[in-house]
CSV table of C-alpha atoms (C1' of nucleotides) in Angstrom, one decimal:
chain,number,residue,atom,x,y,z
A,1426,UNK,CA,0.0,0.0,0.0
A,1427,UNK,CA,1.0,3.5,-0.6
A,1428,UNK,CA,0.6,4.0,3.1
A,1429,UNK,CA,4.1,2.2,4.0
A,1430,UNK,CA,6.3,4.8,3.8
A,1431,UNK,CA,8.5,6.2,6.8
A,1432,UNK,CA,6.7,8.9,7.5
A,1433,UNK,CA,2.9,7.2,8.0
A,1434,UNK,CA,5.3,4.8,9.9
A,1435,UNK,CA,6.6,7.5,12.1
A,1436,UNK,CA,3.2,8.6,12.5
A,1437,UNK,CA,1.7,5.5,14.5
A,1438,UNK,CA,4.8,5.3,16.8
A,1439,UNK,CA,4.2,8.7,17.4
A,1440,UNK,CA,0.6,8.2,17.9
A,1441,UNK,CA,1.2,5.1,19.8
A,1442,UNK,CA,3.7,7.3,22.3
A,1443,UNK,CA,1.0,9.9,22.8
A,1444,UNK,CA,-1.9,7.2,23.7
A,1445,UNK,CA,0.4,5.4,26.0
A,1446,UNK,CA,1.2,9.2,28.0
A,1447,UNK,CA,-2.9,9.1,28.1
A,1448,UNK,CA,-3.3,12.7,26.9
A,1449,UNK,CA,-5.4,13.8,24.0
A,1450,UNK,CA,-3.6,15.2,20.3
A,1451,UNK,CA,-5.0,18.7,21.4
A,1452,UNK,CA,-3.4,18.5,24.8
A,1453,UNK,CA,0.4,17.1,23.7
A,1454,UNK,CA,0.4,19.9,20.6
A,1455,UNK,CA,-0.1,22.6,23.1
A,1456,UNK,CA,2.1,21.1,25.2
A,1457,UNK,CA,5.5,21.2,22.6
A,1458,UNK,CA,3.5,24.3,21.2
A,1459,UNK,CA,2.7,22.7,17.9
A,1460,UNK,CA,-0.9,23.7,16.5
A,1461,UNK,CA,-3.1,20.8,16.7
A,1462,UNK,CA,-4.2,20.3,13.4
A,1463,UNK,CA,-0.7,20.2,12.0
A,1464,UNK,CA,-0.3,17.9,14.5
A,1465,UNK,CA,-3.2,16.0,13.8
A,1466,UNK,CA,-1.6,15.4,10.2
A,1467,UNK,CA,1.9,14.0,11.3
A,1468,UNK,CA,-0.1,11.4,13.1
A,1469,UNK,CA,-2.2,10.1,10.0
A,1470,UNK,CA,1.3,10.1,7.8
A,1471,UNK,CA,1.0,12.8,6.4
A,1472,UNK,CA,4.1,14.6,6.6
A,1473,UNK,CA,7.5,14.5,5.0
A,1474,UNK,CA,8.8,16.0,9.1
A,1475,UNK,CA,12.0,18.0,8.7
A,1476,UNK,CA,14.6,17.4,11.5
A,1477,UNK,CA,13.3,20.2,13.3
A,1478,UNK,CA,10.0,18.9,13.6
A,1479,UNK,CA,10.7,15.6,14.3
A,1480,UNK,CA,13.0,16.5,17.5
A,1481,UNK,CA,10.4,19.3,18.8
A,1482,UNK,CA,7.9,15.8,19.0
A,1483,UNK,CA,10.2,13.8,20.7
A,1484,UNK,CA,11.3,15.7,22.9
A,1485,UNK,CA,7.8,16.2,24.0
A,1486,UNK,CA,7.2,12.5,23.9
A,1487,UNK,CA,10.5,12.2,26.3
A,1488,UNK,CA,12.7,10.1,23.9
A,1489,UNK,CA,15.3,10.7,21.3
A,1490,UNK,CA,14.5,10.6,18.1
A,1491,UNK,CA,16.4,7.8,16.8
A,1492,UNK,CA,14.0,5.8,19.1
A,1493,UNK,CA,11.3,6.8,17.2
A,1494,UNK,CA,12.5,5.9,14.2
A,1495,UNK,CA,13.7,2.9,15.0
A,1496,UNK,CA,10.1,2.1,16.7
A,1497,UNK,CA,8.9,3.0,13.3
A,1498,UNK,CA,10.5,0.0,12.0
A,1499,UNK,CA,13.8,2.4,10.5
B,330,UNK,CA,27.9,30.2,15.0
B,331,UNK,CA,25.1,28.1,16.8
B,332,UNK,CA,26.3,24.7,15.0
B,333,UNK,CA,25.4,22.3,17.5
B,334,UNK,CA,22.3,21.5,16.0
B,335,UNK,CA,20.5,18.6,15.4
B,336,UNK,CA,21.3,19.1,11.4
B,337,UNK,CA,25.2,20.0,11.8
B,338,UNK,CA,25.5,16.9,14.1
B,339,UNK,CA,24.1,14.9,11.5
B,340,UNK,CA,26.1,16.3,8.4
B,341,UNK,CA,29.1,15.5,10.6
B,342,UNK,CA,28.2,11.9,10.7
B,343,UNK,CA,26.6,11.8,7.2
B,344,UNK,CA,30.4,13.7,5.7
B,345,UNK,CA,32.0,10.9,8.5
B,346,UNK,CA,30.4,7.0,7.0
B,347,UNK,CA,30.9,9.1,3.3
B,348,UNK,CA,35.0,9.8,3.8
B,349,UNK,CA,35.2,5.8,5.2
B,350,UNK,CA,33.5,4.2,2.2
B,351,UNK,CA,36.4,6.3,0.5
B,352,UNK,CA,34.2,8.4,-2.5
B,353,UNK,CA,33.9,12.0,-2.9
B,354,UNK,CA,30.7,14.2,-2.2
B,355,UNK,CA,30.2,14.4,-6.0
B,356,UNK,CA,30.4,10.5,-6.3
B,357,UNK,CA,28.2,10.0,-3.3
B,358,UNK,CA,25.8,12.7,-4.6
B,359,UNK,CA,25.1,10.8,-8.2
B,360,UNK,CA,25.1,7.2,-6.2
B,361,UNK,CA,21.8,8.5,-4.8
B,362,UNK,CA,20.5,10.5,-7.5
B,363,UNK,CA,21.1,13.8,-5.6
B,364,UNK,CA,22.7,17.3,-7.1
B,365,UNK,CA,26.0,17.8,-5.7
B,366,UNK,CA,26.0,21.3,-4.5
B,367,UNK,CA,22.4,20.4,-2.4
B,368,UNK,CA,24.2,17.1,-0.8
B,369,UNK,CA,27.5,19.7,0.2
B,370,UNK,CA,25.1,22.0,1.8
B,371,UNK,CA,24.0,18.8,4.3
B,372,UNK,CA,27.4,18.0,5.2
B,373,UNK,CA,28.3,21.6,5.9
B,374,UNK,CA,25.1,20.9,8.2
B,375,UNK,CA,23.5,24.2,6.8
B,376,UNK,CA,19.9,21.8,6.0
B,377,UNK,CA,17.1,20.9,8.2
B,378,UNK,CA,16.7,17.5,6.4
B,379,UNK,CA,13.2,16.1,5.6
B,380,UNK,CA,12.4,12.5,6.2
B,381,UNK,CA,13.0,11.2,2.7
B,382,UNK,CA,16.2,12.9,2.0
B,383,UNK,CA,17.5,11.7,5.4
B,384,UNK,CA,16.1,8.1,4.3
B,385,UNK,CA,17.6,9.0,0.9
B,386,UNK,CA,20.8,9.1,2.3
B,387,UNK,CA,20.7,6.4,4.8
B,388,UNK,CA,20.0,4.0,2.6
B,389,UNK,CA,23.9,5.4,-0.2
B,390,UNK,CA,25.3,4.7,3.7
B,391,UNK,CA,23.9,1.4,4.1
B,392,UNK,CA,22.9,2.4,7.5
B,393,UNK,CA,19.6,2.8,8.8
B,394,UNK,CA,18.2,6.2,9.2
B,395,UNK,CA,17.9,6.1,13.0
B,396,UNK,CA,21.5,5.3,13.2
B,397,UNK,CA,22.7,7.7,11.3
B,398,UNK,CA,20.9,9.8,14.4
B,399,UNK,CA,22.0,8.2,16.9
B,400,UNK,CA,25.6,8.7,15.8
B,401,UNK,CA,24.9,12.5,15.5
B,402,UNK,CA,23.9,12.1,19.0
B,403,UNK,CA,20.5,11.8,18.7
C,1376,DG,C1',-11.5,15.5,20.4
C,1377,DT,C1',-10.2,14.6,15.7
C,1378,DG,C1',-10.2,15.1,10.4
C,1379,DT,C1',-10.2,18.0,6.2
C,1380,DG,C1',-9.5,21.5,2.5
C,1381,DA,C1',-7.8,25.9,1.6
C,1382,DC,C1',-4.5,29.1,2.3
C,1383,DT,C1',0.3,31.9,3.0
C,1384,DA,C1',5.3,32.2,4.3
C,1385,DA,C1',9.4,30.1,4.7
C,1386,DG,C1',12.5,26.9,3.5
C,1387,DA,C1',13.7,22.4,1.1
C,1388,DG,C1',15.5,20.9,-3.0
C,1389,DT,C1',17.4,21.6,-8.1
C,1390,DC,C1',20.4,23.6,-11.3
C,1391,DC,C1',23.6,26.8,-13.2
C,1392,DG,C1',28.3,28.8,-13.0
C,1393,DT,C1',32.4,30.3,-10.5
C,1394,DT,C1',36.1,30.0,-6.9
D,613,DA,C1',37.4,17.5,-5.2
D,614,DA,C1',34.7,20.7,-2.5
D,615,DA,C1',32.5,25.4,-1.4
D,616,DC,C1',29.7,29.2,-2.6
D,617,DG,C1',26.1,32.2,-4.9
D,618,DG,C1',22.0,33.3,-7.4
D,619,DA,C1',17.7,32.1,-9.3
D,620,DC,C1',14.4,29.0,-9.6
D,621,DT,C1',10.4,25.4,-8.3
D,622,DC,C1',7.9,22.7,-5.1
D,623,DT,C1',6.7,21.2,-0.5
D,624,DT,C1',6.7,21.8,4.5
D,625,DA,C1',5.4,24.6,8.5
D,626,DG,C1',1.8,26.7,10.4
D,627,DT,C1',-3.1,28.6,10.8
D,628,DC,C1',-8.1,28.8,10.1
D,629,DA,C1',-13.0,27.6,9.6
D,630,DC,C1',-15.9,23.9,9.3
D,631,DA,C1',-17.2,19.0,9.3
DNA sequence: GTGTGACTAAGAGTCCGTT
DNA sequence: AAACGGACTCTTAGTCACA
């Protein structure tokens, strides 16, 4: 499927990360000050991240972000 | 110059697994179908890579993208 | 609380030539 | 072989209203 690429990949670990901390996609984007629907679309695989975005999220998930991309099978 | 960034870290490591397989930037640059000035200005760490062009580059390395990460420290 | 389309600004990415 | 600059195109970052 066209849906297994890294960054749909990326975008269940992340979402996975965020389920498992129990708080809602509105509450973790305010919390690393991201907007929530941009948010929203990094989750559903959306988004080619740039580095910058990608360490702003996992920071706020409390992990580096190799984790996360090894987590997202990379 | 703020170059302890995520990105310079990276362009360290990326210029670092290039120089020990022993080609230049230019040869590098056409193994992965990528302009040679562009993949200079990632070494030099002056690029907030996207995911595919950090993938991109990964995969020339033979290296997995979260290790190329991890190496920068991340 | 989450998903979507539409939108703008900034920067990613390409290509040229020159140093 | 590598760095740098300009000029260019296309996509990401970021926001909004509405579903």
């Amino acid at each position: 499927m066209g849906t297994d690429t890294l960054q749909s990949r990326i975008g269940v670990a992340i979402r996975a990360r965020r389920e498992a901390m129990g708080i809602s996609q509105e509450d973790f984007a305010d919390h690393i000050e991201m907007h929530r629907a941009y948010y929203g679309t990094i989750e559903r695989g959306r988004r080619n991240l740039t580095l910058v975005t990608l360490e702003k999220i996992a920071v706020g998930l409390g992990i580096p972000p190799s984790r996360l991309l090894k987590e997202a099978g990379s």
